[in-house]
mmCIF file of C-alpha atoms and ligand atoms in Angstrom:
data_model
loop_
_atom_site.group_PDB
_atom_site.id
_atom_site.type_symbol
_atom_site.label_atom_id
_atom_site.label_comp_id
_atom_site.label_asym_id
_atom_site.label_seq_id
_atom_site.Cartn_x
_atom_site.Cartn_y
_atom_site.Cartn_z
ATOM 1 C CA MET A 1 -0.064 0.179 -0.105
ATOM 2 C CA LEU A 2 1.505 3.503 -0.897
ATOM 3 C CA THR A 3 1.778 5.746 1.859
ATOM 4 C CA THR A 4 1.970 9.543 2.261
ATOM 5 C CA THR A 5 5.467 10.086 2.198
ATOM 6 C CA THR A 6 6.475 7.141 -0.804
ATOM 7 C CA LEU A 7 3.774 9.229 -2.862
ATOM 8 C CA GLN A 8 4.955 12.691 -2.180
ATOM 9 C CA ASN A 9 8.680 11.274 -3.050
ATOM 10 C CA GLU A 10 7.289 9.787 -6.114
ATOM 11 C CA ILE A 11 5.589 12.854 -7.205
ATOM 12 C CA ILE A 12 8.721 14.781 -6.625
ATOM 13 C CA ARG A 13 10.942 12.606 -8.604
ATOM 14 C CA LEU A 14 8.469 12.533 -11.441
ATOM 15 C CA LYS A 15 7.753 16.299 -11.537
ATOM 16 C CA LYS A 16 11.578 16.824 -11.739
ATOM 17 C CA GLU A 17 12.033 14.113 -14.349
ATOM 18 C CA LEU A 18 8.973 15.110 -16.632
ATOM 19 C CA ASP A 19 9.560 18.904 -15.902
ATOM 20 C CA VAL A 20 6.254 19.595 -14.637
ATOM 21 C CA CYS A 21 5.114 22.871 -12.460
ATOM 22 C CA ILE A 22 3.065 22.275 -9.911
ATOM 23 C CA LEU A 23 0.647 25.176 -8.866
ATOM 24 C CA ALA A 24 -1.985 24.517 -5.866
ATOM 25 C CA HIS A 25 -4.540 27.193 -4.481
ATOM 26 C CA ALA A 26 -4.473 27.425 -0.936
ATOM 27 C CA TYR A 27 -7.614 25.394 -0.452
ATOM 28 C CA GLN A 28 -5.631 22.189 -1.532
ATOM 29 C CA SER A 29 -4.725 20.084 1.563
ATOM 30 C CA HIS A 30 -1.379 20.294 3.345
ATOM 31 C CA ASP A 31 0.025 17.190 2.043
ATOM 32 C CA ILE A 32 -0.762 18.823 -1.487
ATOM 33 C CA TRP A 33 1.144 22.169 -0.704
ATOM 34 C CA GLU A 34 4.189 19.972 0.601
ATOM 35 C CA VAL A 35 4.748 18.983 -3.034
ATOM 36 C CA ALA A 36 3.762 22.332 -4.884
ATOM 37 C CA ASP A 37 6.072 24.471 -6.788
ATOM 38 C CA TYR A 38 4.255 27.406 -5.857
ATOM 39 C CA VAL A 39 1.374 27.858 -3.190
ATOM 40 C CA GLY A 40 -1.036 30.885 -3.252
ATOM 41 C CA ASP A 41 -4.204 32.856 -3.806
ATOM 42 C CA SER A 42 -5.929 33.156 -7.154
ATOM 43 C CA TYR A 43 -4.277 36.337 -7.961
ATOM 44 C CA GLY A 44 -0.583 34.850 -7.440
ATOM 45 C CA LEU A 45 -1.404 31.775 -9.118
ATOM 46 C CA SER A 46 -2.260 33.944 -12.323
ATOM 47 C CA VAL A 47 1.174 36.018 -11.929
ATOM 48 C CA GLN A 48 2.976 32.251 -11.468
ATOM 49 C CA ALA A 49 1.096 30.856 -14.569
ATOM 50 C CA ALA A 50 2.321 33.648 -16.568
ATOM 51 C CA GLY A 51 6.055 33.169 -15.677
ATOM 52 C CA ALA A 52 6.147 29.556 -15.414
ATOM 53 C CA LYS A 53 9.320 27.952 -17.173
ATOM 54 C CA GLN A 54 8.263 24.500 -17.322
ATOM 55 C CA GLN A 55 6.893 22.899 -20.444
ATOM 56 C CA THR A 56 3.991 21.352 -18.586
ATOM 57 C CA VAL A 57 1.759 22.799 -15.903
ATOM 58 C CA LEU A 58 -0.418 20.980 -13.297
ATOM 59 C CA MET A 59 -2.961 22.993 -11.402
ATOM 60 C CA CYS A 60 -4.004 21.730 -8.455
ATOM 61 C CA GLY A 61 -7.604 23.791 -7.963
ATOM 62 C CA VAL A 62 -10.765 24.457 -9.794
ATOM 63 C CA ARG A 63 -11.137 24.538 -13.754
ATOM 64 C CA PHE A 64 -11.155 28.028 -13.982
ATOM 65 C CA MET A 65 -7.687 28.183 -12.942
ATOM 66 C CA ALA A 66 -6.256 25.733 -14.959
ATOM 67 C CA GLU A 67 -8.162 27.861 -17.907
ATOM 68 C CA THR A 68 -6.406 30.829 -16.603
ATOM 69 C CA VAL A 69 -3.150 29.104 -17.181
ATOM 70 C CA LYS A 70 -3.567 27.624 -20.488
ATOM 71 C CA ILE A 71 -4.726 31.082 -21.516
ATOM 72 C CA LEU A 72 -1.786 32.828 -20.426
ATOM 73 C CA SER A 73 0.430 30.257 -21.758
ATOM 74 C CA PRO A 74 -1.332 28.623 -24.622
ATOM 75 C CA ASP A 75 1.429 26.487 -26.056
ATOM 76 C CA LYS A 76 2.016 24.743 -22.458
ATOM 77 C CA ARG A 77 0.625 21.525 -21.456
ATOM 78 C CA VAL A 78 -1.840 22.565 -19.004
ATOM 79 C CA ILE A 79 -3.251 19.478 -16.379
ATOM 80 C CA LEU A 80 -6.368 20.014 -14.390
ATOM 81 C CA SER A 81 -5.596 17.956 -11.421
ATOM 82 C CA HIS A 82 -9.068 16.297 -11.183
ATOM 83 C CA SER A 83 -11.724 16.875 -13.857
ATOM 84 C CA GLN A 84 -14.910 17.190 -12.279
ATOM 85 C CA ALA A 85 -13.226 19.921 -9.836
ATOM 86 C CA GLY A 86 -15.059 23.276 -10.553
ATOM 87 C CA CYS A 87 -16.228 26.111 -9.105
ATOM 88 C CA PRO A 88 -20.420 26.568 -8.945
ATOM 89 C CA MET A 89 -20.157 30.262 -9.258
ATOM 90 C CA ALA A 90 -18.245 30.304 -12.508
ATOM 91 C CA GLU A 91 -21.044 28.923 -14.052
ATOM 92 C CA GLN A 92 -23.816 31.325 -12.901
ATOM 93 C CA ILE A 93 -24.059 33.974 -15.868
ATOM 94 C CA THR A 94 -24.204 32.906 -19.271
ATOM 95 C CA VAL A 95 -22.404 35.036 -22.324
ATOM 96 C CA ASP A 96 -26.065 36.047 -23.821
ATOM 97 C CA GLU A 97 -27.123 37.148 -20.025
ATOM 98 C CA ILE A 98 -23.899 39.393 -20.005
ATOM 99 C CA ASN A 99 -24.434 40.477 -23.616
ATOM 100 C CA GLU A 100 -28.206 41.711 -22.283
ATOM 101 C CA LEU A 101 -26.840 43.521 -19.426
ATOM 102 C CA LYS A 102 -23.938 45.491 -21.702
ATOM 103 C CA LYS A 103 -27.380 46.607 -23.842
ATOM 104 C CA GLN A 104 -29.100 47.758 -20.706
ATOM 105 C CA TYR A 105 -26.001 49.381 -19.376
ATOM 106 C CA PRO A 106 -24.120 50.720 -22.651
ATOM 107 C CA ASP A 107 -21.686 53.008 -20.469
ATOM 108 C CA TYR A 108 -20.469 50.573 -17.681
ATOM 109 C CA SER A 109 -17.209 48.367 -17.983
ATOM 110 C CA VAL A 110 -17.682 44.939 -17.404
ATOM 111 C CA VAL A 111 -15.466 43.324 -14.641
ATOM 112 C CA ALA A 112 -15.370 39.861 -14.361
ATOM 113 C CA TYR A 113 -14.384 38.157 -10.926
ATOM 114 C CA ILE A 114 -11.940 35.298 -12.067
ATOM 115 C CA ASN A 115 -14.166 32.665 -10.922
ATOM 116 C CA THR A 116 -15.819 32.869 -14.052
ATOM 117 C CA THR A 117 -15.732 30.387 -17.406
ATOM 118 C CA SER A 118 -13.581 31.188 -20.373
ATOM 119 C CA GLN A 119 -16.177 31.911 -22.530
ATOM 120 C CA LEU A 120 -17.671 34.743 -20.010
ATOM 121 C CA LYS A 121 -14.089 36.238 -19.961
ATOM 122 C CA THR A 122 -14.167 36.928 -23.680
ATOM 123 C CA VAL A 123 -16.887 39.343 -23.512
ATOM 124 C CA CYS A 124 -15.924 41.231 -20.259
ATOM 125 C CA ASP A 125 -13.326 44.099 -19.949
ATOM 126 C CA VAL A 126 -10.774 43.147 -17.432
ATOM 127 C CA CYS A 127 -11.007 40.485 -14.655
ATOM 128 C CA VAL A 128 -10.112 40.568 -10.982
ATOM 129 C CA THR A 129 -9.324 38.319 -8.008
ATOM 130 C CA SER A 130 -10.378 39.109 -4.583
ATOM 131 C CA ALA A 131 -6.628 40.492 -3.709
ATOM 132 C CA SER A 132 -6.204 42.824 -6.872
ATOM 133 C CA ALA A 133 -10.178 44.055 -7.218
ATOM 134 C CA VAL A 134 -10.188 47.112 -5.417
ATOM 135 C CA LYS A 135 -6.603 47.882 -6.927
ATOM 136 C CA VAL A 136 -7.619 47.185 -10.430
ATOM 137 C CA ILE A 137 -10.946 48.553 -10.489
ATOM 138 C CA ASP A 138 -9.213 51.915 -9.173
ATOM 139 C CA ASN A 139 -6.966 51.880 -11.671
ATOM 140 C CA MET A 140 -9.137 52.031 -14.615
ATOM 141 C CA ASP A 141 -10.391 54.763 -16.819
ATOM 142 C CA SER A 142 -13.810 54.127 -16.315
ATOM 143 C CA ASP A 143 -16.298 55.314 -13.294
ATOM 144 C CA LYS A 144 -19.040 52.917 -13.910
ATOM 145 C CA ILE A 145 -18.533 49.372 -13.291
ATOM 146 C CA LEU A 146 -20.838 46.322 -13.956
ATOM 147 C CA PHE A 147 -19.328 43.964 -11.409
ATOM 148 C CA ILE A 148 -20.107 40.214 -12.238
ATOM 149 C CA PRO A 149 -20.860 37.708 -10.424
ATOM 150 C CA ASP A 150 -20.067 37.953 -7.057
ATOM 151 C CA CYS A 151 -22.376 40.616 -5.781
ATOM 152 C CA ASN A 152 -20.584 40.176 -1.895
ATOM 153 C CA LEU A 153 -17.271 40.759 -3.231
ATOM 154 C CA GLY A 154 -18.407 43.586 -5.064
ATOM 155 C CA ALA A 155 -20.200 45.150 -2.372
ATOM 156 C CA TRP A 156 -16.873 44.995 -0.551
ATOM 157 C CA VAL A 157 -14.891 46.358 -3.216
ATOM 158 C CA ALA A 158 -17.605 49.096 -3.563
ATOM 159 C CA GLU A 159 -17.318 50.347 -0.104
ATOM 160 C CA LYS A 160 -13.531 50.964 -0.600
ATOM 161 C CA LEU A 161 -14.008 53.052 -4.159
ATOM 162 C CA PRO A 162 -17.002 55.385 -2.882
ATOM 163 C CA HIS A 163 -15.999 57.671 -6.133
ATOM 164 C CA LYS A 164 -17.118 54.776 -8.643
ATOM 165 C CA GLN A 165 -20.646 53.600 -9.174
ATOM 166 C CA PHE A 166 -21.420 50.148 -9.097
ATOM 167 C CA LYS A 167 -24.213 47.759 -10.145
ATOM 168 C CA PHE A 168 -24.330 43.937 -9.595
ATOM 169 C CA VAL A 169 -25.858 40.686 -10.409
ATOM 170 C CA ASN A 170 -26.958 38.068 -8.011
ATOM 171 C CA GLY A 171 -24.036 35.867 -7.653
ATOM 172 C CA GLY A 172 -21.543 34.534 -5.317
ATOM 173 C CA CYS A 173 -19.624 31.729 -4.126
ATOM 174 C CA PRO A 174 -22.077 29.298 -2.197
ATOM 175 C CA VAL A 175 -19.486 28.219 0.344
ATOM 176 C CA HIS A 176 -18.396 31.411 1.654
ATOM 177 C CA ALA A 177 -22.329 33.104 1.409
ATOM 178 C CA ALA A 178 -23.614 30.291 3.470
ATOM 179 C CA VAL A 179 -21.939 31.642 7.100
ATOM 180 C CA ARG A 180 -23.941 34.162 8.678
ATOM 181 C CA GLU A 181 -23.738 36.768 11.237
ATOM 182 C CA ASP A 182 -25.105 34.245 13.745
ATOM 183 C CA ASP A 183 -22.053 32.307 13.145
ATOM 184 C CA VAL A 184 -20.065 35.278 13.825
ATOM 185 C CA LEU A 185 -21.769 36.404 17.239
ATOM 186 C CA HIS A 186 -21.334 32.404 18.176
ATOM 187 C CA ALA A 187 -17.815 32.243 17.658
ATOM 188 C CA LYS A 188 -16.595 35.693 19.340
ATOM 189 C CA LYS A 189 -18.934 34.575 22.272
ATOM 190 C CA LEU A 190 -16.740 31.453 22.513
ATOM 191 C CA HIS A 191 -13.259 33.229 21.618
ATOM 192 C CA PRO A 192 -13.460 37.037 22.890
ATOM 193 C CA ASP A 193 -9.968 37.657 22.112
ATOM 194 C CA ALA A 194 -9.654 36.129 18.835
ATOM 195 C CA LYS A 195 -9.242 38.429 16.037
ATOM 196 C CA LEU A 196 -11.689 38.026 12.841
ATOM 197 C CA LEU A 197 -10.426 37.237 9.509
ATOM 198 C CA VAL A 198 -12.497 36.590 6.840
ATOM 199 C CA HIS A 199 -13.055 36.597 3.348
ATOM 200 C CA PRO A 200 -14.683 39.323 1.086
ATOM 201 C CA GLU A 201 -16.804 36.326 -0.865
ATOM 202 C CA CYS A 202 -19.041 36.160 2.605
ATOM 203 C CA LEU A 203 -22.038 38.242 3.352
ATOM 204 C CA SER A 204 -21.600 41.920 4.430
ATOM 205 C CA GLU A 205 -23.343 41.348 7.737
ATOM 206 C CA VAL A 206 -20.183 38.813 8.371
ATOM 207 C CA VAL A 207 -17.485 40.751 6.685
ATOM 208 C CA LYS A 208 -18.436 43.876 8.669
ATOM 209 C CA HIS A 209 -17.431 42.328 11.882
ATOM 210 C CA ALA A 210 -14.003 41.359 10.535
ATOM 211 C CA ASP A 211 -10.726 42.891 11.874
ATOM 212 C CA TYR A 212 -9.030 42.011 8.705
ATOM 213 C CA ALA A 213 -11.158 40.973 5.618
ATOM 214 C CA GLY A 214 -8.940 40.048 1.964
ATOM 215 C CA SER A 215 -8.049 37.038 -0.483
ATOM 216 C CA THR A 216 -6.684 33.847 1.167
ATOM 217 C CA THR A 217 -3.073 34.760 0.916
ATOM 218 C CA GLY A 218 -4.078 38.095 2.841
ATOM 219 C CA ILE A 219 -5.380 36.533 5.425
ATOM 220 C CA MET A 220 -2.542 34.009 5.858
ATOM 221 C CA ASP A 221 -0.170 36.905 6.042
ATOM 222 C CA TYR A 222 -2.192 38.935 8.326
ATOM 223 C CA ALA A 223 -2.265 36.038 11.053
ATOM 224 C CA LYS A 224 1.210 35.327 10.518
ATOM 225 C CA SER A 225 2.517 38.894 11.178
ATOM 226 C CA CYS A 226 -0.092 39.801 13.872
ATOM 227 C CA PRO A 227 0.751 39.723 17.010
ATOM 228 C CA ALA A 228 -2.467 38.280 18.837
ATOM 229 C CA ASP A 229 -2.384 34.831 19.968
ATOM 230 C CA GLU A 230 -5.762 33.877 18.624
ATOM 231 C CA TYR A 231 -7.786 33.786 15.393
ATOM 232 C CA ILE A 232 -11.673 33.149 13.840
ATOM 233 C CA VAL A 233 -10.801 32.169 10.169
ATOM 234 C CA GLY A 234 -13.661 33.046 8.062
ATOM 235 C CA THR A 235 -12.668 30.718 4.799
ATOM 236 C CA GLU A 236 -12.314 27.640 3.423
ATOM 237 C CA ASN A 237 -11.446 25.957 6.569
ATOM 238 C CA SER A 238 -8.375 23.958 4.702
ATOM 239 C CA ILE A 239 -6.742 27.755 5.924
ATOM 240 C CA VAL A 240 -7.378 27.059 9.738
ATOM 241 C CA GLN A 241 -5.211 23.931 9.040
ATOM 242 C CA HIS A 242 -2.441 25.665 7.054
ATOM 243 C CA LEU A 243 -1.908 28.591 9.524
ATOM 244 C CA GLN A 244 -1.927 26.244 12.858
ATOM 245 C CA TYR A 245 1.227 24.629 11.005
ATOM 246 C CA ALA A 246 2.791 27.873 10.195
ATOM 247 C CA CYS A 247 2.104 29.293 13.594
ATOM 248 C CA PRO A 248 2.087 26.183 16.125
ATOM 249 C CA ASP A 249 2.237 28.901 19.097
ATOM 250 C CA LYS A 250 -1.018 30.531 17.816
ATOM 251 C CA LYS A 251 -4.630 29.413 18.054
ATOM 252 C CA PHE A 252 -7.053 29.112 14.528
ATOM 253 C CA TYR A 253 -10.728 28.669 14.924
ATOM 254 C CA PRO A 254 -13.003 28.199 12.081
ATOM 255 C CA LEU A 255 -15.706 30.783 11.715
ATOM 256 C CA SER A 256 -18.028 27.656 10.468
ATOM 257 C CA LYS A 257 -17.618 24.404 10.423
ATOM 258 C CA ASP A 258 -19.646 23.977 6.908
ATOM 259 C CA CYS A 259 -17.234 26.623 5.367
ATOM 260 C CA VAL A 260 -15.808 23.939 3.043
ATOM 261 C CA CYS A 261 -15.519 23.740 -0.593
ATOM 262 C CA ASN A 262 -15.904 20.257 -1.738
ATOM 263 C CA ASN A 263 -14.704 21.198 -5.254
ATOM 264 C CA MET A 264 -11.426 22.533 -3.951
ATOM 265 C CA LYS A 265 -11.113 19.157 -1.920
ATOM 266 C CA LEU A 266 -11.685 16.695 -4.790
ATOM 267 C CA THR A 267 -8.240 16.398 -5.805
ATOM 268 C CA THR A 268 -5.744 14.180 -3.340
ATOM 269 C CA LEU A 269 -2.397 13.469 -3.574
ATOM 270 C CA VAL A 270 -2.741 10.094 -5.809
ATOM 271 C CA ASP A 271 -4.850 12.216 -8.362
ATOM 272 C CA ILE A 272 -1.432 13.906 -8.525
ATOM 273 C CA TYR A 273 0.751 11.089 -8.722
ATOM 274 C CA ASN A 274 -1.771 9.345 -11.520
ATOM 275 C CA CYS A 275 -1.751 13.016 -13.505
ATOM 276 C CA LEU A 276 2.102 12.645 -13.481
ATOM 277 C CA ARG A 277 1.825 8.386 -14.857
ATOM 278 C CA GLY A 278 -0.293 10.150 -17.299
ATOM 279 C CA ALA A 279 -3.307 7.892 -15.608
ATOM 280 C CA GLY A 280 -5.702 11.001 -14.559
ATOM 281 C CA GLY A 281 -6.505 14.494 -14.573
ATOM 282 C CA GLU A 282 -7.537 16.636 -17.617
ATOM 283 C CA ASP A 283 -5.725 18.180 -20.423
ATOM 284 C CA ILE A 284 -6.807 21.456 -20.710
ATOM 285 C CA SER A 285 -7.976 22.629 -24.308
ATOM 286 C CA LEU A 286 -9.655 25.715 -25.735
ATOM 287 C CA SER A 287 -10.173 27.224 -28.828
ATOM 288 C CA PRO A 288 -7.653 29.637 -30.260
ATOM 289 C CA ASP A 289 -10.106 32.237 -30.306
ATOM 290 C CA VAL A 290 -11.499 32.071 -26.746
ATOM 291 C CA MET A 291 -8.196 31.869 -25.311
ATOM 292 C CA SER A 292 -6.686 35.325 -27.434
ATOM 293 C CA LYS A 293 -10.282 37.108 -26.326
ATOM 294 C CA ALA A 294 -10.290 35.687 -22.909
ATOM 295 C CA ARG A 295 -6.411 36.912 -22.444
ATOM 296 C CA ARG A 296 -7.178 40.292 -22.919
ATOM 297 C CA CYS A 297 -9.256 40.549 -19.979
ATOM 298 C CA ILE A 298 -6.363 38.760 -17.719
ATOM 299 C CA ASP A 299 -3.794 40.425 -19.235
ATOM 300 C CA ASN A 300 -6.030 43.987 -18.484
ATOM 301 C CA MET A 301 -6.127 42.520 -14.913
ATOM 302 C CA LEU A 302 -2.321 41.861 -14.699
ATOM 303 C CA ALA A 303 -1.443 45.406 -16.254
ATOM 304 C CA LEU A 304 -3.684 47.238 -13.913
ATOM 305 C CA GLY A 305 -2.986 45.184 -10.746
ATOM 306 C CA ASN A 306 0.559 45.525 -10.697
HETATM 307 P P1 13P B 1 -8.943 33.978 -3.887
HETATM 308 O O1 13P B 1 -7.973 32.730 -3.911
HETATM 309 O O2 13P B 1 -8.736 35.232 -4.392
HETATM 310 O O3 13P B 1 -8.459 34.255 -2.258
HETATM 311 O O4 13P B 1 -10.593 33.189 -3.521
HETATM 312 C C1 13P B 1 -10.628 32.138 -3.082
HETATM 313 C C2 13P B 1 -11.656 31.319 -3.908
HETATM 314 O O5 13P B 1 -12.565 31.231 -3.173
HETATM 315 C C3 13P B 1 -11.030 30.600 -4.768
HETATM 316 O O6 13P B 1 -12.041 30.006 -5.725
HETATM 317 FE FE1 SF4 B 2 -15.757 28.345 -6.088
HETATM 318 FE FE2 SF4 B 2 -16.270 29.166 -3.380
HETATM 319 FE FE3 SF4 B 2 -14.885 26.952 -3.992
HETATM 320 FE FE4 SF4 B 2 -13.681 29.363 -4.309
HETATM 321 S S1 SF4 B 2 -14.433 28.415 -2.375
HETATM 322 S S2 SF4 B 2 -13.581 27.342 -5.611
HETATM 323 S S3 SF4 B 2 -15.515 30.590 -5.091
HETATM 324 S S4 SF4 B 2 -16.982 27.558 -4.976
#
């Protein structure tokens, strides 16, 4: 029987032999973090994808992340670690619906959260991640922003940029949006001295209580550098575990035990091993037309967010 250590050693050997770069979103499990060349939030992964030296990239995360890598490096082979790993938010709006909205609001620029399909990105002006949204939108010439699809992240950005006008559609992350203010009140009662760290995909009734709100990487950086001893973590619960590894002398509590993304959890170490052996995962293939149109949207984010 395979053990975690045997698998990790085999993966490390194979990725070197086959010249594969393993990228992992921070919501992946810790055993996967340990074999990855880079771990980060959606923005960090996009930047890494644009500069990866290897000919093959294995993305451990969800489909839109692997598509982003393919769009930024069309000549590379890009493998998604588990073919069923998708983000439900990416499918919440269709191209036809965006085209309708553009007719309704012709003077608005369309800003798409990166958690969208490549097809959707072809009809948007710029995409953003939770880490880059405020800076990117602030740097845009347009003051009228149609923000799709996460209205919770959108509301958080709009509050920081009162000089811009925003319109939203009704979408969001089903995992983060399920956390309620009651969860905050309950967790604060149990841990009155803990700092509350939340992802802006959460509802505003949750975000308004936060000591810090930001991307996955932002939350981890804050917890590592803050002198406080205790933290309530309002994002995918893997971050609680990763922070506990990084800061064993501090205490981390999940804001909600249900804040778990089943899509991010699909990939296992065995899947990665199988991808490297050519026996698993999915080779990402997109039409050249979709790639070139969607790339404009991602390139605009990297230019305006830098
Ligand atoms: P970030 O990686 O931007 O923190 O977003 C979290 C997320 O939900 C990714 O799907
Ligand atoms: Fe999508 Fe939410 Fe899962 Fe991120 S945590 S992949 S936004 S469902």
